[in-house]
PDB file of C-alpha atoms in Angstrom:
ATOM      1  CA  MET F 166     -64.497 -61.417 -26.009  1.00 49.00           C
ATOM      2  CA  PHE F 167     -62.277 -59.580 -27.700  1.00 43.00           C
ATOM      3  CA  LYS F 168     -64.428 -56.484 -27.467  1.00 47.00           C
ATOM      4  CA  ARG F 169     -64.405 -56.555 -24.221  1.00 50.00           C
ATOM      5  CA  ASN F 170     -60.622 -57.476 -23.525  1.00 51.00           C
ATOM      6  CA  LYS F 171     -60.211 -54.507 -25.763  1.00 49.00           C
ATOM      7  CA  ALA F 172     -62.365 -52.162 -23.733  1.00 51.00           C
ATOM      8  CA  TRP F 173     -60.331 -53.529 -20.785  1.00 47.00           C
ATOM      9  CA  TYR F 174     -57.100 -52.573 -21.729  1.00 47.00           C
ATOM     10  CA  PHE F 175     -57.909 -49.497 -22.814  1.00 46.00           C
ATOM     11  CA  ILE F 176     -59.121 -48.481 -19.292  1.00 47.00           C
ATOM     12  CA  MET F 177     -56.057 -50.273 -17.767  1.00 47.00           C
ATOM     13  CA  SER F 178     -54.148 -47.872 -20.296  1.00 46.00           C
ATOM     14  CA  LEU F 179     -55.880 -45.045 -19.148  1.00 45.00           C
ATOM     15  CA  MET F 180     -55.340 -45.477 -15.292  1.00 46.00           C
ATOM     16  CA  ALA F 181     -51.572 -46.446 -15.773  1.00 41.00           C
ATOM     17  CA  LEU F 182     -51.699 -43.094 -17.727  1.00 38.00           C
ATOM     18  CA  ALA F 183     -53.115 -41.344 -14.595  1.00 40.00           C
ATOM     19  CA  VAL F 184     -50.198 -43.235 -12.182  1.00 34.00           C
ATOM     20  CA  LEU F 185     -47.416 -41.640 -14.219  1.00 36.00           C
ATOM     21  CA  LEU F 186     -48.819 -37.942 -14.388  1.00 37.00           C
ATOM     22  CA  VAL F 187     -49.459 -37.775 -10.902  1.00 35.00           C
ATOM     23  CA  GLY F 188     -45.849 -39.322 -10.268  1.00 38.00           C
ATOM     24  CA  CYS F 189     -44.064 -36.125 -12.153  1.00 38.00           C
ATOM     25  CA  GLY F 190     -46.863 -34.078  -9.925  1.00 39.00           C
ATOM     26  CA  LYS F 191     -44.988 -35.244  -6.841  1.00 36.00           C
ATOM     27  CA  ALA F 192     -41.512 -35.108  -8.444  1.00 36.00           C
ATOM     28  CA  THR F 193     -42.118 -31.628 -10.540  1.00 33.00           C
ATOM     29  CA  GLU F 194     -43.589 -30.250  -6.750  1.00 36.00           C
ATOM     30  CA  GLU F 195     -40.216 -31.549  -4.523  1.00 38.00           C
ATOM     31  CA  LYS F 196     -38.297 -30.009  -6.955  1.00 35.00           C
ATOM     32  CA  THR F 197     -39.798 -26.587  -6.038  1.00 33.00           C
ATOM     33  CA  VAL F 198     -40.042 -27.028  -2.438  1.00 38.00           C
ATOM     34  CA  GLU F 199     -37.556 -23.747  -1.220  1.00 40.00           C
ATOM     35  CA  THR F 200     -34.733 -25.299   0.863  1.00 35.00           C
ATOM     36  CA  PRO F 201     -34.030 -23.825   4.219  1.00 40.00           C
ATOM     37  CA  LYS F 202     -31.491 -20.968   3.365  1.00 37.00           C
ATOM     38  CA  GLU F 203     -27.834 -21.496   5.228  1.00 40.00           C
ATOM     39  CA  GLU F 204     -26.815 -19.296   8.080  1.00 42.00           C
ATOM     40  CA  SER F 205     -24.350 -16.673   6.917  1.00 38.00           C
ATOM     41  CA  THR F 206     -20.629 -18.531   8.930  1.00 41.00           C
ATOM     42  CA  GLU F 207     -18.738 -14.921   8.452  1.00 43.00           C
ATOM     43  CA  GLN F 208     -18.267 -13.587  11.916  1.00 47.00           C
ATOM     44  CA  PRO F 209     -19.654  -9.827  12.586  1.00 52.00           C
ATOM     45  CA  LYS F 210     -16.179  -7.290  12.864  1.00 59.00           C
ATOM     46  CA  GLU F 211     -15.100  -7.047  16.814  1.00 67.00           C
ATOM     47  CA  GLU F 212     -15.755  -3.332  18.032  1.00 70.00           C
ATOM     48  CA  ALA F 213     -13.238  -2.338  20.140  1.00 69.00           C
ATOM     49  CA  VAL F 214     -14.297  -1.010  23.257  1.00 74.00           C
ATOM     50  CA  ASP F 215     -13.745   1.907  24.874  1.00 85.00           C
ATOM     51  CA  TYR F 216     -12.414   1.646  28.122  1.00 96.00           C
ATOM     52  CA  SER F 217     -11.439   5.308  28.602  1.00 93.00           C
ATOM     53  CA  LYS F 218     -14.057   6.770  31.410  1.00 93.00           C
ATOM     54  CA  ASP F 219     -13.056   4.218  33.821  1.00 96.00           C
ATOM     55  CA  VAL F 220      -9.105   5.534  33.574  1.00 96.00           C
ATOM     56  CA  LYS F 221      -8.631   8.202  36.615  1.00 96.00           C
ATOM     57  CA  GLU F 222      -5.220   8.715  35.442  1.00 98.00           C
ATOM     58  CA  ASN F 223      -3.562   8.769  32.162  1.00 98.00           C
ATOM     59  CA  PRO F 224      -1.118   5.949  31.532  1.00 98.00           C
ATOM     60  CA  VAL F 225       3.299   7.392  31.749  1.00 98.00           C
ATOM     61  CA  VAL F 226       5.729   5.970  29.292  1.00 98.00           C
ATOM     62  CA  THR F 227       9.805   5.955  29.820  1.00 98.00           C
ATOM     63  CA  ILE F 228      12.152   5.610  26.326  1.00 98.00           C
ATOM     64  CA  THR F 229      15.091   5.070  27.851  1.00 98.00           C
ATOM     65  CA  MET F 230      17.858   5.128  25.390  1.00 98.00           C
ATOM     66  CA  GLU F 231      20.923   3.497  25.442  1.00 98.00           C
ATOM     67  CA  ASN F 232      23.096   6.447  26.687  1.00 97.00           C
ATOM     68  CA  ASP F 233      20.834   6.469  29.709  1.00 98.00           C
ATOM     69  CA  GLU F 234      19.214   9.551  28.546  1.00 98.00           C
ATOM     70  CA  GLN F 235      14.692   9.175  28.539  1.00 98.00           C
ATOM     71  CA  ILE F 236      11.965  10.366  26.618  1.00 98.00           C
ATOM     72  CA  VAL F 237       8.530  10.766  28.668  1.00 98.00           C
ATOM     73  CA  LEU F 238       5.491  10.594  27.427  1.00 98.00           C
ATOM     74  CA  GLU F 239       1.296  11.137  29.260  1.00 98.00           C
ATOM     75  CA  LEU F 240      -1.132   8.532  27.161  1.00 98.00           C
ATOM     76  CA  GLU F 241      -4.336   9.618  26.417  1.00 98.00           C
ATOM     77  CA  PRO F 242      -7.011   6.765  25.911  1.00 98.00           C
ATOM     78  CA  THR F 243     -10.056   8.973  25.220  1.00 97.00           C
ATOM     79  CA  VAL F 244      -8.208  10.521  22.555  1.00 98.00           C
ATOM     80  CA  ALA F 245      -7.298   7.072  20.797  1.00 98.00           C
ATOM     81  CA  PRO F 246      -8.791   4.392  23.385  1.00 97.00           C
ATOM     82  CA  ASN F 247      -7.422   0.906  21.183  1.00 98.00           C
ATOM     83  CA  THR F 248      -3.953   2.730  19.826  1.00 98.00           C
ATOM     84  CA  VAL F 249      -3.397   3.401  23.481  1.00 98.00           C
ATOM     85  CA  ALA F 250      -3.896  -0.585  24.746  1.00 98.00           C
ATOM     86  CA  ASN F 251      -2.032  -2.020  22.071  1.00 98.00           C
ATOM     87  CA  PHE F 252       0.987   0.593  22.984  1.00 98.00           C
ATOM     88  CA  ILE F 253       0.877  -0.603  26.349  1.00 98.00           C
ATOM     89  CA  SER F 254      -0.085  -4.174  25.758  1.00 98.00           C
ATOM     90  CA  LEU F 255       3.893  -3.943  23.152  1.00 98.00           C
ATOM     91  CA  ILE F 256       5.354  -2.321  25.993  1.00 98.00           C
ATOM     92  CA  GLU F 257       4.208  -4.937  28.668  1.00 98.00           C
ATOM     93  CA  ASP F 258       5.127  -7.348  26.083  1.00 98.00           C
ATOM     94  CA  GLY F 259       9.022  -6.083  25.980  1.00 98.00           C
ATOM     95  CA  TYR F 260       8.363  -5.310  22.627  1.00 98.00           C
ATOM     96  CA  TYR F 261      10.676  -1.669  21.889  1.00 98.00           C
ATOM     97  CA  ASP F 262      13.291  -2.942  24.255  1.00 98.00           C
ATOM     98  CA  GLY F 263      16.496  -3.278  22.046  1.00 98.00           C
ATOM     99  CA  LEU F 264      14.580  -1.137  19.162  1.00 98.00           C
ATOM    100  CA  ILE F 265      16.073   1.452  17.256  1.00 98.00           C
ATOM    101  CA  PHE F 266      14.632   5.025  16.041  1.00 98.00           C
ATOM    102  CA  HIS F 267      15.243   4.182  11.611  1.00 97.00           C
ATOM    103  CA  ARG F 268      13.956   6.523  10.825  1.00 97.00           C
ATOM    104  CA  VAL F 269      15.024  11.045  11.639  1.00 98.00           C
ATOM    105  CA  ILE F 270      13.968  13.345   9.978  1.00 98.00           C
ATOM    106  CA  PRO F 271      15.453  16.934  11.683  1.00 98.00           C
ATOM    107  CA  GLY F 272      11.909  19.671  11.393  1.00 98.00           C
ATOM    108  CA  PHE F 273       9.784  16.946  11.295  1.00 98.00           C
ATOM    109  CA  MET F 274       9.834  13.515  13.455  1.00 98.00           C
ATOM    110  CA  ILE F 275      11.496  10.437  15.226  1.00 98.00           C
ATOM    111  CA  GLN F 276      10.280   7.345  13.832  1.00 98.00           C
ATOM    112  CA  GLY F 277      10.962   4.276  15.764  1.00 97.00           C
ATOM    113  CA  GLY F 278       9.459   0.795  16.902  1.00 97.00           C
ATOM    114  CA  ASP F 279      10.164  -1.644  14.278  1.00 95.00           C
ATOM    115  CA  SER F 280      11.436  -5.099  14.616  1.00 93.00           C
ATOM    116  CA  SER F 281      13.483  -4.893  11.698  1.00 92.00           C
ATOM    117  CA  GLY F 282      14.618  -1.952  11.930  1.00 92.00           C
ATOM    118  CA  ASP F 283      14.361  -0.785   8.450  1.00 90.00           C
ATOM    119  CA  GLY F 284      11.237  -0.100   8.166  1.00 89.00           C
ATOM    120  CA  SER F 285       9.066  -2.981   6.879  1.00 90.00           C
ATOM    121  CA  GLY F 286       9.028  -4.745  10.916  1.00 90.00           C
ATOM    122  CA  GLY F 287       6.276  -5.282  13.128  1.00 94.00           C
ATOM    123  CA  PRO F 288       4.297  -7.109  15.451  1.00 96.00           C
ATOM    124  CA  GLY F 289       2.244  -9.818  12.853  1.00 95.00           C
ATOM    125  CA  TYR F 290      -0.956  -8.297  13.312  1.00 97.00           C
ATOM    126  CA  ALA F 291      -2.482  -4.539  12.382  1.00 97.00           C
ATOM    127  CA  ILE F 292      -5.003  -2.213  14.137  1.00 97.00           C
ATOM    128  CA  ASP F 293      -7.686   0.008  12.636  1.00 97.00           C
ATOM    129  CA  GLY F 294      -6.480   3.781  12.008  1.00 97.00           C
ATOM    130  CA  GLU F 295      -8.452   6.109  15.323  1.00 98.00           C
ATOM    131  CA  PHE F 296      -8.283   9.312  12.915  1.00 98.00           C
ATOM    132  CA  SER F 297     -11.093  11.426  11.729  1.00 97.00           C
ATOM    133  CA  SER F 298     -10.366  10.465   7.848  1.00 97.00           C
ATOM    134  CA  ASN F 299     -10.870   7.089   9.039  1.00 97.00           C
ATOM    135  CA  GLY F 300     -14.497   8.025  10.446  1.00 97.00           C
ATOM    136  CA  PHE F 301     -12.973   8.115  14.021  1.00 97.00           C
ATOM    137  CA  GLU F 302     -13.149  11.548  15.844  1.00 96.00           C
ATOM    138  CA  ASN F 303      -8.950  12.435  16.934  1.00 97.00           C
ATOM    139  CA  THR F 304      -8.921  15.628  17.825  1.00 96.00           C
ATOM    140  CA  MET F 305      -5.585  15.597  19.049  1.00 98.00           C
ATOM    141  CA  LYS F 306      -2.781  17.831  16.439  1.00 98.00           C
ATOM    142  CA  HIS F 307       0.423  16.665  15.524  1.00 98.00           C
ATOM    143  CA  GLU F 308       2.144  19.199  17.391  1.00 98.00           C
ATOM    144  CA  ARG F 309       5.805  19.103  18.717  1.00 98.00           C
ATOM    145  CA  GLY F 310       6.414  16.840  21.142  1.00 98.00           C
ATOM    146  CA  VAL F 311       3.449  14.668  19.928  1.00 98.00           C
ATOM    147  CA  ILE F 312       3.479  10.894  19.546  1.00 98.00           C
ATOM    148  CA  SER F 313       1.558   9.181  16.749  1.00 98.00           C
ATOM    149  CA  THR F 314       0.981   6.286  14.996  1.00 97.00           C
ATOM    150  CA  ALA F 315       3.078   5.000  11.397  1.00 97.00           C
ATOM    151  CA  ARG F 316       1.355   3.237   8.837  1.00 96.00           C
ATOM    152  CA  THR F 317       0.900   2.367   5.154  1.00 95.00           C
ATOM    153  CA  GLN F 318      -1.733   3.821   2.829  1.00 94.00           C
ATOM    154  CA  GLU F 319      -3.347   1.580   4.290  1.00 96.00           C
ATOM    155  CA  PRO F 320      -5.971   3.106   7.314  1.00 97.00           C
ATOM    156  CA  ASN F 321      -5.815   0.058   9.185  1.00 97.00           C
ATOM    157  CA  SER F 322      -1.864  -1.113   8.860  1.00 96.00           C
ATOM    158  CA  ALA F 323      -0.726   0.437  11.893  1.00 97.00           C
ATOM    159  CA  GLY F 324       1.112  -1.946  14.078  1.00 97.00           C
ATOM    160  CA  SER F 325       3.981  -1.191  16.716  1.00 98.00           C
ATOM    161  CA  GLN F 326       6.200   1.709  14.784  1.00 97.00           C
ATOM    162  CA  PHE F 327       5.076   5.388  16.047  1.00 98.00           C
ATOM    163  CA  PHE F 328       6.801   8.696  15.787  1.00 98.00           C
ATOM    164  CA  ILE F 329       7.166  11.854  17.410  1.00 98.00           C
ATOM    165  CA  MET F 330       6.864  15.573  16.225  1.00 98.00           C
ATOM    166  CA  THR F 331      10.218  17.041  16.595  1.00 98.00           C
ATOM    167  CA  ASP F 332       7.685  19.933  15.389  1.00 98.00           C
ATOM    168  CA  ASP F 333       4.239  20.807  14.270  1.00 98.00           C
ATOM    169  CA  ASN F 334       2.797  19.886  11.319  1.00 98.00           C
ATOM    170  CA  SER F 335      -0.608  20.166  10.646  1.00 98.00           C
ATOM    171  CA  SER F 336      -0.849  18.195   7.516  1.00 97.00           C
ATOM    172  CA  LEU F 337      -1.143  15.323   9.775  1.00 98.00           C
ATOM    173  CA  ASP F 338      -3.822  16.305  11.200  1.00 98.00           C
ATOM    174  CA  GLY F 339      -7.088  13.624  11.124  1.00 97.00           C
ATOM    175  CA  GLU F 340      -4.244  11.213   8.766  1.00 98.00           C
ATOM    176  CA  TYR F 341      -2.393   9.627  11.543  1.00 98.00           C
ATOM    177  CA  ALA F 342      -3.598   8.915  14.885  1.00 98.00           C
ATOM    178  CA  ALA F 343      -2.039  10.827  17.486  1.00 98.00           C
ATOM    179  CA  PHE F 344      -2.456   8.857  20.941  1.00 98.00           C
ATOM    180  CA  GLY F 345      -0.035  11.521  23.685  1.00 98.00           C
ATOM    181  CA  LYS F 346       2.555  13.663  24.059  1.00 98.00           C
ATOM    182  CA  VAL F 347       5.976  13.917  25.770  1.00 98.00           C
ATOM    183  CA  THR F 348       5.900  15.701  29.031  1.00 98.00           C
ATOM    184  CA  GLU F 349       9.978  15.255  29.540  1.00 98.00           C
ATOM    185  CA  GLY F 350      13.162  14.672  27.428  1.00 98.00           C
ATOM    186  CA  MET F 351      12.575  16.668  24.647  1.00 98.00           C
ATOM    187  CA  GLU F 352      16.627  17.766  24.557  1.00 98.00           C
ATOM    188  CA  THR F 353      16.573  14.026  24.005  1.00 98.00           C
ATOM    189  CA  VAL F 354      14.469  13.454  21.162  1.00 98.00           C
ATOM    190  CA  ASN F 355      16.334  16.342  19.835  1.00 98.00           C
ATOM    191  CA  ALA F 356      19.216  14.964  19.785  1.00 98.00           C
ATOM    192  CA  ILE F 357      18.415  12.102  18.067  1.00 98.00           C
ATOM    193  CA  VAL F 358      16.755  13.935  15.940  1.00 98.00           C
ATOM    194  CA  ALA F 359      20.062  16.109  14.717  1.00 98.00           C
ATOM    195  CA  ASN F 360      22.166  12.675  14.021  1.00 97.00           C
ATOM    196  CA  GLU F 361      23.892  12.857  10.409  1.00 98.00           C
ATOM    197  CA  THR F 362      21.571  10.342   8.357  1.00 98.00           C
ATOM    198  CA  ASP F 363      22.397   7.636   5.348  1.00 97.00           C
ATOM    199  CA  ALA F 364      19.928   8.363   1.871  1.00 96.00           C
ATOM    200  CA  MET F 365      17.090   6.100   3.932  1.00 95.00           C
ATOM    201  CA  ASP F 366      17.001   9.172   6.407  1.00 97.00           C
ATOM    202  CA  LYS F 367      18.170   6.279   8.895  1.00 97.00           C
ATOM    203  CA  PRO F 368      20.979   7.655  11.906  1.00 98.00           C
ATOM    204  CA  ILE F 369      24.058   5.964  11.109  1.00 97.00           C
ATOM    205  CA  LYS F 370      25.093   5.621  14.644  1.00 97.00           C
ATOM    206  CA  GLU F 371      21.860   3.586  15.759  1.00 97.00           C
ATOM    207  CA  GLN F 372      19.662   5.038  18.038  1.00 98.00           C
ATOM    208  CA  LYS F 373      18.734   2.395  20.892  1.00 98.00           C
ATOM    209  CA  MET F 374      16.005   2.606  23.228  1.00 98.00           C
ATOM    210  CA  LYS F 375      17.068   0.189  25.631  1.00 98.00           C
ATOM    211  CA  THR F 376      14.019   0.199  27.318  1.00 98.00           C
ATOM    212  CA  VAL F 377      10.810   1.113  26.798  1.00 98.00           C
ATOM    213  CA  GLU F 378       8.244   0.851  30.375  1.00 98.00           C
ATOM    214  CA  VAL F 379       5.115   2.284  30.776  1.00 98.00           C
ATOM    215  CA  ASP F 380       3.022   3.250  34.382  1.00 98.00           C
ATOM    216  CA  THR F 381      -0.330   2.185  34.143  1.00 98.00           C
ATOM    217  CA  LYS F 382      -1.561   4.183  37.583  1.00 98.00           C
ATOM    218  CA  GLY F 383      -3.523   0.554  38.641  1.00 97.00           C
ATOM    219  CA  PHE F 384      -5.231   0.497  35.463  1.00 98.00           C
ATOM    220  CA  ASP F 385      -5.661  -3.067  33.610  1.00 97.00           C
ATOM    221  CA  TYR F 386      -5.981  -1.907  29.802  1.00 97.00           C
ATOM    222  CA  PRO F 387      -7.618  -4.613  27.632  1.00 96.00           C
ATOM    223  CA  LYS F 388      -5.913  -6.441  24.955  1.00 96.00           C
ATOM    224  CA  PRO F 389      -6.074  -5.039  21.596  1.00 97.00           C
ATOM    225  CA  VAL F 390      -9.086  -5.695  18.822  1.00 97.00           C
ATOM    226  CA  THR F 391      -6.741  -6.580  15.963  1.00 96.00           C
ATOM    227  CA  HIS F 392      -6.709  -7.841  12.522  1.00 95.00           C
TER     228      HIS F 392
END
């Protein structure tokens, strides 16, 4: 009787061990099942749409200074479409009205479009630089009368500041996004750059833009792609 009970306990022990091993095996198997990977939630960078092929006539910008002298520019959407769209958007919002040319350098350029008036301001966003060293084909040269975008050392940092060339400067070609040219009023540009300046190249007498207006020739320009 004792031997039979001993044998029965031995069999039951083996069965319990088998169940335990099977249980461990299932647990291990469940742990090694590959769980589905989460898809990335990062949004792809928005690309600027090239609308320029639909533009029939280039937009014209008129800068009227406080003394009523004017600078008239023709913008080139085919050269830098997002830069042109940004400039037009800011003009239509009235952003430039009342701002000054805060930096002028004879033999070089006049620079404006800074809401702070000291070169540090902007619209609160930036756009990608549309120039060749930044991977964008832009063959417009920085010749006398050309308007281009100011930026920091970061290539995709342009915002609202722009400069108008008073002389040719090929060192800027491919490094800044030129996007139009003066068609009338270079004498006004010459008068602005001739002003006496302080150590920061800021005119002693304010050179204020009373209004900046744009004639889009009936084309509805898209909002710029910003970041």
